[in-house]
Amino acid sequence: PQDAERHLAASASDVIRLRFGLESAWEHAPTAGGKLAPRVEIGLRHDDGDAETGFGLDVGGGLDWSDPARGINLGLEGRTRVLHQNGDFRDWGLSMTFAYDTSPATKRGFSTSASRNLGSASSGGVAALLAPETIPEAREPNGDGAWGLNAAYGISWGQDMVGSPYTRLSGAGRLQAVRLGYRIEPDAPHAADMNIDLWAESLVGESGEDAVGSSLRWQW
């Protein structure tokens, strides 16, 4: 249910979603200095209620090629709804990524990455493959036409730590956001997966809003 807003009437809806998905991934033995890692996803869905209804089948997958010695990684992934009893319920997504790291064995040195997305969300495994989308026009931040360009330089910061100034440019078609930040994280074998991130961001366009923020992430 949705409460009434100014100039809008209240509404209520019932939606039922049943999902079943399988993922399979494997890695080819290194060949010609690189290695391939394909992935396949299949999802069965049943939709009912006040939105789309019926059974459907979604498929997705990806292909990563990496050369650890040179610090190069290329990725291609996508997904599509191959069939649904509601013929108007369609969805697809495709993304391409490139990453380069001058010192792949550590977090020090220069690294950069670029991404380009078409359609709606193309990544996130079966969870994204089967994500409900009752309004086809509603896109995630990594949806249709979105792109991102990142660059960072890791510098030794204390014992077994790295401080990395970085920048990120992103948008959908045109440039929409510029972020400058500084990330501190461990750079040692078997170190905890954590980082401290300080950043400032400026939105480009009519809003012209600026923001600053910080985050602490620790995973174990």
PDB file of C-alpha atoms in Angstrom:
ATOM      1  CA  PRO A   1       0.000   0.000   0.000  1.00  0.00           C
ATOM      2  CA  GLN A   2       1.001   3.599  -0.628  1.00  0.00           C
ATOM      3  CA  ASP A   3      -0.212   6.567   1.415  1.00  0.00           C
ATOM      4  CA  ALA A   4      -1.692   9.578  -0.303  1.00  0.00           C
ATOM      5  CA  GLU A   5       0.766  12.269  -1.319  1.00  0.00           C
ATOM      6  CA  ARG A   6       0.097  15.821  -2.383  1.00  0.00           C
ATOM      7  CA  HIS A   7      -1.879  15.790  -5.663  1.00  0.00           C
ATOM      8  CA  LEU A   8      -1.814  11.949  -5.669  1.00  0.00           C
ATOM      9  CA  ALA A   9      -4.454   9.515  -4.444  1.00  0.00           C
ATOM     10  CA  ALA A  10      -3.595   6.621  -2.133  1.00  0.00           C
ATOM     11  CA  SER A  11      -3.242   3.186  -3.755  1.00  0.00           C
ATOM     12  CA  ALA A  12      -2.860  -0.439  -2.730  1.00  0.00           C
ATOM     13  CA  SER A  13      -1.560  -3.457  -4.648  1.00  0.00           C
ATOM     14  CA  ASP A  14      -0.805  -7.135  -4.066  1.00  0.00           C
ATOM     15  CA  VAL A  15       2.202  -8.718  -5.761  1.00  0.00           C
ATOM     16  CA  ILE A  16       3.416 -12.330  -5.525  1.00  0.00           C
ATOM     17  CA  ARG A  17       6.924 -13.338  -6.612  1.00  0.00           C
ATOM     18  CA  LEU A  18       8.287 -16.905  -6.683  1.00  0.00           C
ATOM     19  CA  ARG A  19      11.895 -17.401  -7.817  1.00  0.00           C
ATOM     20  CA  PHE A  20      14.287 -20.304  -8.410  1.00  0.00           C
ATOM     21  CA  GLY A  21      17.783 -19.769  -9.775  1.00  0.00           C
ATOM     22  CA  LEU A  22      20.977 -21.691 -10.515  1.00  0.00           C
ATOM     23  CA  GLU A  23      24.487 -20.382 -11.121  1.00  0.00           C
ATOM     24  CA  SER A  24      27.474 -22.216 -12.593  1.00  0.00           C
ATOM     25  CA  ALA A  25      30.988 -20.834 -12.935  1.00  0.00           C
ATOM     26  CA  TRP A  26      34.309 -22.351 -13.875  1.00  0.00           C
ATOM     27  CA  GLU A  27      37.805 -21.296 -14.856  1.00  0.00           C
ATOM     28  CA  HIS A  28      39.891 -22.494 -17.772  1.00  0.00           C
ATOM     29  CA  ALA A  29      43.535 -23.347 -17.227  1.00  0.00           C
ATOM     30  CA  PRO A  30      45.807 -20.413 -18.105  1.00  0.00           C
ATOM     31  CA  THR A  31      46.452 -20.185 -21.844  1.00  0.00           C
ATOM     32  CA  ALA A  32      48.831 -17.850 -23.669  1.00  0.00           C
ATOM     33  CA  GLY A  33      49.505 -15.961 -20.453  1.00  0.00           C
ATOM     34  CA  GLY A  34      45.851 -15.390 -19.571  1.00  0.00           C
ATOM     35  CA  LYS A  35      42.819 -17.287 -18.311  1.00  0.00           C
ATOM     36  CA  LEU A  36      39.103 -17.412 -19.077  1.00  0.00           C
ATOM     37  CA  ALA A  37      36.338 -17.578 -16.459  1.00  0.00           C
ATOM     38  CA  PRO A  38      32.857 -18.152 -17.953  1.00  0.00           C
ATOM     39  CA  ARG A  39      29.640 -18.065 -15.913  1.00  0.00           C
ATOM     40  CA  VAL A  40      26.071 -19.125 -16.704  1.00  0.00           C
ATOM     41  CA  GLU A  41      22.856 -18.266 -14.785  1.00  0.00           C
ATOM     42  CA  ILE A  42      19.330 -19.585 -15.243  1.00  0.00           C
ATOM     43  CA  GLY A  43      16.283 -18.346 -13.368  1.00  0.00           C
ATOM     44  CA  LEU A  44      12.684 -19.564 -13.292  1.00  0.00           C
ATOM     45  CA  ARG A  45      10.021 -17.131 -12.121  1.00  0.00           C
ATOM     46  CA  HIS A  46       6.306 -17.018 -11.387  1.00  0.00           C
ATOM     47  CA  ASP A  47       4.621 -13.615 -11.108  1.00  0.00           C
ATOM     48  CA  ASP A  48       1.113 -12.961  -9.850  1.00  0.00           C
ATOM     49  CA  GLY A  49      -0.965 -10.152  -8.426  1.00  0.00           C
ATOM     50  CA  ASP A  50      -1.662  -6.644  -9.687  1.00  0.00           C
ATOM     51  CA  ALA A  51       1.462  -6.350 -11.863  1.00  0.00           C
ATOM     52  CA  GLU A  52       2.669  -8.764 -14.567  1.00  0.00           C
ATOM     53  CA  THR A  53       1.458 -12.379 -14.208  1.00  0.00           C
ATOM     54  CA  GLY A  54       2.602 -15.772 -15.465  1.00  0.00           C
ATOM     55  CA  PHE A  55       5.662 -17.992 -15.654  1.00  0.00           C
ATOM     56  CA  GLY A  56       8.935 -16.889 -17.186  1.00  0.00           C
ATOM     57  CA  LEU A  57      12.538 -17.836 -17.852  1.00  0.00           C
ATOM     58  CA  ASP A  58      15.573 -15.560 -17.456  1.00  0.00           C
ATOM     59  CA  VAL A  59      19.095 -16.436 -18.580  1.00  0.00           C
ATOM     60  CA  GLY A  60      22.371 -14.630 -18.030  1.00  0.00           C
ATOM     61  CA  GLY A  61      26.082 -15.112 -17.930  1.00  0.00           C
ATOM     62  CA  GLY A  62      29.465 -13.565 -18.285  1.00  0.00           C
ATOM     63  CA  LEU A  63      32.962 -14.067 -19.578  1.00  0.00           C
ATOM     64  CA  ASP A  64      36.089 -12.698 -17.875  1.00  0.00           C
ATOM     65  CA  TRP A  65      39.546 -12.753 -19.392  1.00  0.00           C
ATOM     66  CA  SER A  66      42.463 -11.831 -17.169  1.00  0.00           C
ATOM     67  CA  ASP A  67      46.231 -11.740 -17.380  1.00  0.00           C
ATOM     68  CA  PRO A  68      47.432 -11.527 -13.758  1.00  0.00           C
ATOM     69  CA  ALA A  69      51.059 -10.987 -14.746  1.00  0.00           C
ATOM     70  CA  ARG A  70      50.201  -7.858 -16.734  1.00  0.00           C
ATOM     71  CA  GLY A  71      47.369  -6.691 -14.470  1.00  0.00           C
ATOM     72  CA  ILE A  72      44.767  -6.667 -17.266  1.00  0.00           C
ATOM     73  CA  ASN A  73      41.139  -7.779 -16.899  1.00  0.00           C
ATOM     74  CA  LEU A  74      38.356  -7.677 -19.502  1.00  0.00           C
ATOM     75  CA  GLY A  75      34.763  -8.584 -18.673  1.00  0.00           C
ATOM     76  CA  LEU A  76      31.513  -8.998 -20.547  1.00  0.00           C
ATOM     77  CA  GLU A  77      28.235  -9.958 -18.867  1.00  0.00           C
ATOM     78  CA  GLY A  78      24.563  -9.772 -19.610  1.00  0.00           C
ATOM     79  CA  ARG A  79      21.120 -11.158 -18.969  1.00  0.00           C
ATOM     80  CA  THR A  80      17.778 -11.301 -20.730  1.00  0.00           C
ATOM     81  CA  ARG A  81      14.234 -12.521 -20.208  1.00  0.00           C
ATOM     82  CA  VAL A  82      13.907 -15.116 -22.939  1.00  0.00           C
ATOM     83  CA  LEU A  83      10.217 -15.786 -22.388  1.00  0.00           C
ATOM     84  CA  HIS A  84       7.268 -14.840 -20.199  1.00  0.00           C
ATOM     85  CA  GLN A  85       3.569 -15.580 -20.396  1.00  0.00           C
ATOM     86  CA  ASN A  86       3.059 -11.829 -20.325  1.00  0.00           C
ATOM     87  CA  GLY A  87       4.520 -11.015 -23.721  1.00  0.00           C
ATOM     88  CA  ASP A  88       4.983  -7.329 -22.845  1.00  0.00           C
ATOM     89  CA  PHE A  89       7.196  -8.096 -19.819  1.00  0.00           C
ATOM     90  CA  ARG A  90      10.696  -7.780 -21.247  1.00  0.00           C
ATOM     91  CA  ASP A  91      14.037  -6.922 -19.730  1.00  0.00           C
ATOM     92  CA  TRP A  92      17.714  -7.164 -20.638  1.00  0.00           C
ATOM     93  CA  GLY A  93      21.079  -5.806 -19.624  1.00  0.00           C
ATOM     94  CA  LEU A  94      24.634  -5.831 -20.993  1.00  0.00           C
ATOM     95  CA  SER A  95      27.843  -4.504 -19.472  1.00  0.00           C
ATOM     96  CA  MET A  96      31.493  -4.304 -20.481  1.00  0.00           C
ATOM     97  CA  THR A  97      34.414  -3.627 -18.135  1.00  0.00           C
ATOM     98  CA  PHE A  98      38.149  -3.051 -18.437  1.00  0.00           C
ATOM     99  CA  ALA A  99      40.654  -2.854 -15.604  1.00  0.00           C
ATOM    100  CA  TYR A 100      44.415  -2.318 -15.501  1.00  0.00           C
ATOM    101  CA  ASP A 101      46.727  -2.471 -12.488  1.00  0.00           C
ATOM    102  CA  THR A 102      50.451  -1.716 -12.767  1.00  0.00           C
ATOM    103  CA  SER A 103      51.162  -3.734  -9.578  1.00  0.00           C
ATOM    104  CA  PRO A 104      48.562  -6.532  -9.461  1.00  0.00           C
ATOM    105  CA  ALA A 105      50.329  -8.342  -6.589  1.00  0.00           C
ATOM    106  CA  THR A 106      49.791  -5.377  -4.240  1.00  0.00           C
ATOM    107  CA  LYS A 107      47.441  -2.416  -3.797  1.00  0.00           C
ATOM    108  CA  ARG A 108      50.264   0.040  -4.417  1.00  0.00           C
ATOM    109  CA  GLY A 109      50.832   1.832  -7.691  1.00  0.00           C
ATOM    110  CA  PHE A 110      48.501   3.071 -10.413  1.00  0.00           C
ATOM    111  CA  SER A 111      45.239   1.336 -11.318  1.00  0.00           C
ATOM    112  CA  THR A 112      42.316   2.267 -13.516  1.00  0.00           C
ATOM    113  CA  SER A 113      39.007   0.780 -14.614  1.00  0.00           C
ATOM    114  CA  ALA A 114      36.211   1.654 -17.018  1.00  0.00           C
ATOM    115  CA  SER A 115      32.676   0.304 -17.402  1.00  0.00           C
ATOM    116  CA  ARG A 116      29.789   0.740 -19.831  1.00  0.00           C
ATOM    117  CA  ASN A 117      26.230  -0.518 -19.333  1.00  0.00           C
ATOM    118  CA  LEU A 118      23.313  -0.910 -21.705  1.00  0.00           C
ATOM    119  CA  GLY A 119      19.763  -1.830 -20.750  1.00  0.00           C
ATOM    120  CA  SER A 120      19.008  -2.410 -17.069  1.00  0.00           C
ATOM    121  CA  ALA A 121      21.156  -4.100 -14.399  1.00  0.00           C
ATOM    122  CA  SER A 122      23.349  -6.790 -15.955  1.00  0.00           C
ATOM    123  CA  SER A 123      25.363  -7.880 -12.904  1.00  0.00           C
ATOM    124  CA  GLY A 124      24.724  -9.203  -9.431  1.00  0.00           C
ATOM    125  CA  GLY A 125      24.212 -12.884 -10.157  1.00  0.00           C
ATOM    126  CA  VAL A 126      20.866 -14.632  -9.902  1.00  0.00           C
ATOM    127  CA  ALA A 127      19.670 -12.000  -7.408  1.00  0.00           C
ATOM    128  CA  ALA A 128      19.832  -9.356 -10.148  1.00  0.00           C
ATOM    129  CA  LEU A 129      18.693 -11.791 -12.816  1.00  0.00           C
ATOM    130  CA  LEU A 130      15.417 -12.281 -10.966  1.00  0.00           C
ATOM    131  CA  ALA A 131      15.029  -8.836  -9.425  1.00  0.00           C
ATOM    132  CA  PRO A 132      11.401  -7.676  -9.634  1.00  0.00           C
ATOM    133  CA  GLU A 133      10.854  -4.784 -12.007  1.00  0.00           C
ATOM    134  CA  THR A 134       7.205  -3.832 -11.987  1.00  0.00           C
ATOM    135  CA  ILE A 135       7.912  -0.483 -13.675  1.00  0.00           C
ATOM    136  CA  PRO A 136      10.174  -1.072 -16.715  1.00  0.00           C
ATOM    137  CA  GLU A 137      11.216   2.596 -16.849  1.00  0.00           C
ATOM    138  CA  ALA A 138      12.703   2.473 -13.328  1.00  0.00           C
ATOM    139  CA  ARG A 139      16.468   1.974 -13.714  1.00  0.00           C
ATOM    140  CA  GLU A 140      19.188   1.232 -11.214  1.00  0.00           C
ATOM    141  CA  PRO A 141      22.194   3.586 -11.055  1.00  0.00           C
ATOM    142  CA  ASN A 142      24.082   1.119 -13.275  1.00  0.00           C
ATOM    143  CA  GLY A 143      21.231   0.994 -15.789  1.00  0.00           C
ATOM    144  CA  ASP A 144      20.770   2.105 -19.384  1.00  0.00           C
ATOM    145  CA  GLY A 145      23.630   4.120 -20.827  1.00  0.00           C
ATOM    146  CA  ALA A 146      25.535   4.364 -17.532  1.00  0.00           C
ATOM    147  CA  TRP A 147      29.318   4.513 -17.578  1.00  0.00           C
ATOM    148  CA  GLY A 148      32.106   4.951 -15.070  1.00  0.00           C
ATOM    149  CA  LEU A 149      35.812   5.759 -15.163  1.00  0.00           C
ATOM    150  CA  ASN A 150      38.013   5.237 -12.096  1.00  0.00           C
ATOM    151  CA  ALA A 151      41.671   5.927 -11.364  1.00  0.00           C
ATOM    152  CA  ALA A 152      43.693   5.463  -8.162  1.00  0.00           C
ATOM    153  CA  TYR A 153      47.286   5.472  -6.969  1.00  0.00           C
ATOM    154  CA  GLY A 154      48.230   3.421  -3.914  1.00  0.00           C
ATOM    155  CA  ILE A 155      51.008   4.749  -1.667  1.00  0.00           C
ATOM    156  CA  SER A 156      52.515   3.008   1.367  1.00  0.00           C
ATOM    157  CA  TRP A 157      50.841   4.394   4.502  1.00  0.00           C
ATOM    158  CA  GLY A 158      52.239   3.055   7.740  1.00  0.00           C
ATOM    159  CA  GLN A 159      53.111  -0.605   8.303  1.00  0.00           C
ATOM    160  CA  ASP A 160      51.275  -2.943   5.895  1.00  0.00           C
ATOM    161  CA  MET A 161      48.806  -0.198   4.972  1.00  0.00           C
ATOM    162  CA  VAL A 162      48.123   1.682   1.750  1.00  0.00           C
ATOM    163  CA  GLY A 163      46.576   5.102   1.220  1.00  0.00           C
ATOM    164  CA  SER A 164      45.040   5.628  -2.224  1.00  0.00           C
ATOM    165  CA  PRO A 165      43.897   8.969  -3.600  1.00  0.00           C
ATOM    166  CA  TYR A 166      41.329   8.263  -6.298  1.00  0.00           C
ATOM    167  CA  THR A 167      38.873   9.882  -8.679  1.00  0.00           C
ATOM    168  CA  ARG A 168      35.685   8.664 -10.294  1.00  0.00           C
ATOM    169  CA  LEU A 169      33.755  10.108 -13.227  1.00  0.00           C
ATOM    170  CA  SER A 170      30.295   8.712 -13.947  1.00  0.00           C
ATOM    171  CA  GLY A 171      27.129   9.428 -15.828  1.00  0.00           C
ATOM    172  CA  ALA A 172      24.523   8.145 -18.253  1.00  0.00           C
ATOM    173  CA  GLY A 173      25.367   9.556 -21.650  1.00  0.00           C
ATOM    174  CA  ARG A 174      26.783  12.829 -20.333  1.00  0.00           C
ATOM    175  CA  LEU A 175      28.994  13.425 -17.296  1.00  0.00           C
ATOM    176  CA  GLN A 176      26.821  13.571 -14.158  1.00  0.00           C
ATOM    177  CA  ALA A 177      29.117  13.150 -11.144  1.00  0.00           C
ATOM    178  CA  VAL A 178      32.743  13.728 -10.202  1.00  0.00           C
ATOM    179  CA  ARG A 179      34.108  12.172  -7.013  1.00  0.00           C
ATOM    180  CA  LEU A 180      37.494  12.703  -5.353  1.00  0.00           C
ATOM    181  CA  GLY A 181      38.454  10.530  -2.428  1.00  0.00           C
ATOM    182  CA  TYR A 182      41.105   8.941  -0.261  1.00  0.00           C
ATOM    183  CA  ARG A 183      40.939   5.299   0.777  1.00  0.00           C
ATOM    184  CA  ILE A 184      43.020   3.603   3.503  1.00  0.00           C
ATOM    185  CA  GLU A 185      43.219  -0.199   3.562  1.00  0.00           C
ATOM    186  CA  PRO A 186      45.601  -3.014   4.562  1.00  0.00           C
ATOM    187  CA  ASP A 187      48.030  -4.426   2.002  1.00  0.00           C
ATOM    188  CA  ALA A 188      49.346  -7.604   3.527  1.00  0.00           C
ATOM    189  CA  PRO A 189      48.741 -11.338   2.985  1.00  0.00           C
ATOM    190  CA  HIS A 190      45.642 -12.610   4.820  1.00  0.00           C
ATOM    191  CA  ALA A 191      44.777  -9.093   6.007  1.00  0.00           C
ATOM    192  CA  ALA A 192      41.190  -8.316   6.997  1.00  0.00           C
ATOM    193  CA  ASP A 193      38.923  -7.075   4.201  1.00  0.00           C
ATOM    194  CA  MET A 194      38.394  -3.509   5.386  1.00  0.00           C
ATOM    195  CA  ASN A 195      38.842   0.091   4.281  1.00  0.00           C
ATOM    196  CA  ILE A 196      38.235   3.655   5.406  1.00  0.00           C
ATOM    197  CA  ASP A 197      36.964   5.941   2.671  1.00  0.00           C
ATOM    198  CA  LEU A 198      36.779   9.765   2.706  1.00  0.00           C
ATOM    199  CA  TRP A 199      35.284  11.491  -0.332  1.00  0.00           C
ATOM    200  CA  ALA A 200      33.794  14.623  -1.846  1.00  0.00           C
ATOM    201  CA  GLU A 201      31.432  14.562  -4.814  1.00  0.00           C
ATOM    202  CA  SER A 202      29.988  17.155  -7.153  1.00  0.00           C
ATOM    203  CA  LEU A 203      26.913  16.558  -9.304  1.00  0.00           C
ATOM    204  CA  VAL A 204      27.165  18.096 -12.761  1.00  0.00           C
ATOM    205  CA  GLY A 205      23.997  19.546 -14.269  1.00  0.00           C
ATOM    206  CA  GLU A 206      20.994  21.589 -13.249  1.00  0.00           C
ATOM    207  CA  SER A 207      21.105  20.549  -9.564  1.00  0.00           C
ATOM    208  CA  GLY A 208      24.824  21.264  -9.157  1.00  0.00           C
ATOM    209  CA  GLU A 209      24.775  19.698  -5.675  1.00  0.00           C
ATOM    210  CA  ASP A 210      27.937  18.978  -3.694  1.00  0.00           C
ATOM    211  CA  ALA A 211      28.412  16.376  -0.978  1.00  0.00           C
ATOM    212  CA  VAL A 212      31.083  14.989   1.320  1.00  0.00           C
ATOM    213  CA  GLY A 213      31.069  11.670   3.116  1.00  0.00           C
ATOM    214  CA  SER A 214      32.992   8.905   4.802  1.00  0.00           C
ATOM    215  CA  SER A 215      32.571   5.173   5.258  1.00  0.00           C
ATOM    216  CA  LEU A 216      34.106   2.284   7.163  1.00  0.00           C
ATOM    217  CA  ARG A 217      33.798  -1.231   5.750  1.00  0.00           C
ATOM    218  CA  TRP A 218      34.997  -4.319   7.577  1.00  0.00           C
ATOM    219  CA  GLN A 219      34.181  -7.816   6.379  1.00  0.00           C
ATOM    220  CA  TRP A 220      35.186 -11.071   8.019  1.00  0.00           C
TER     221      TRP A 220
END
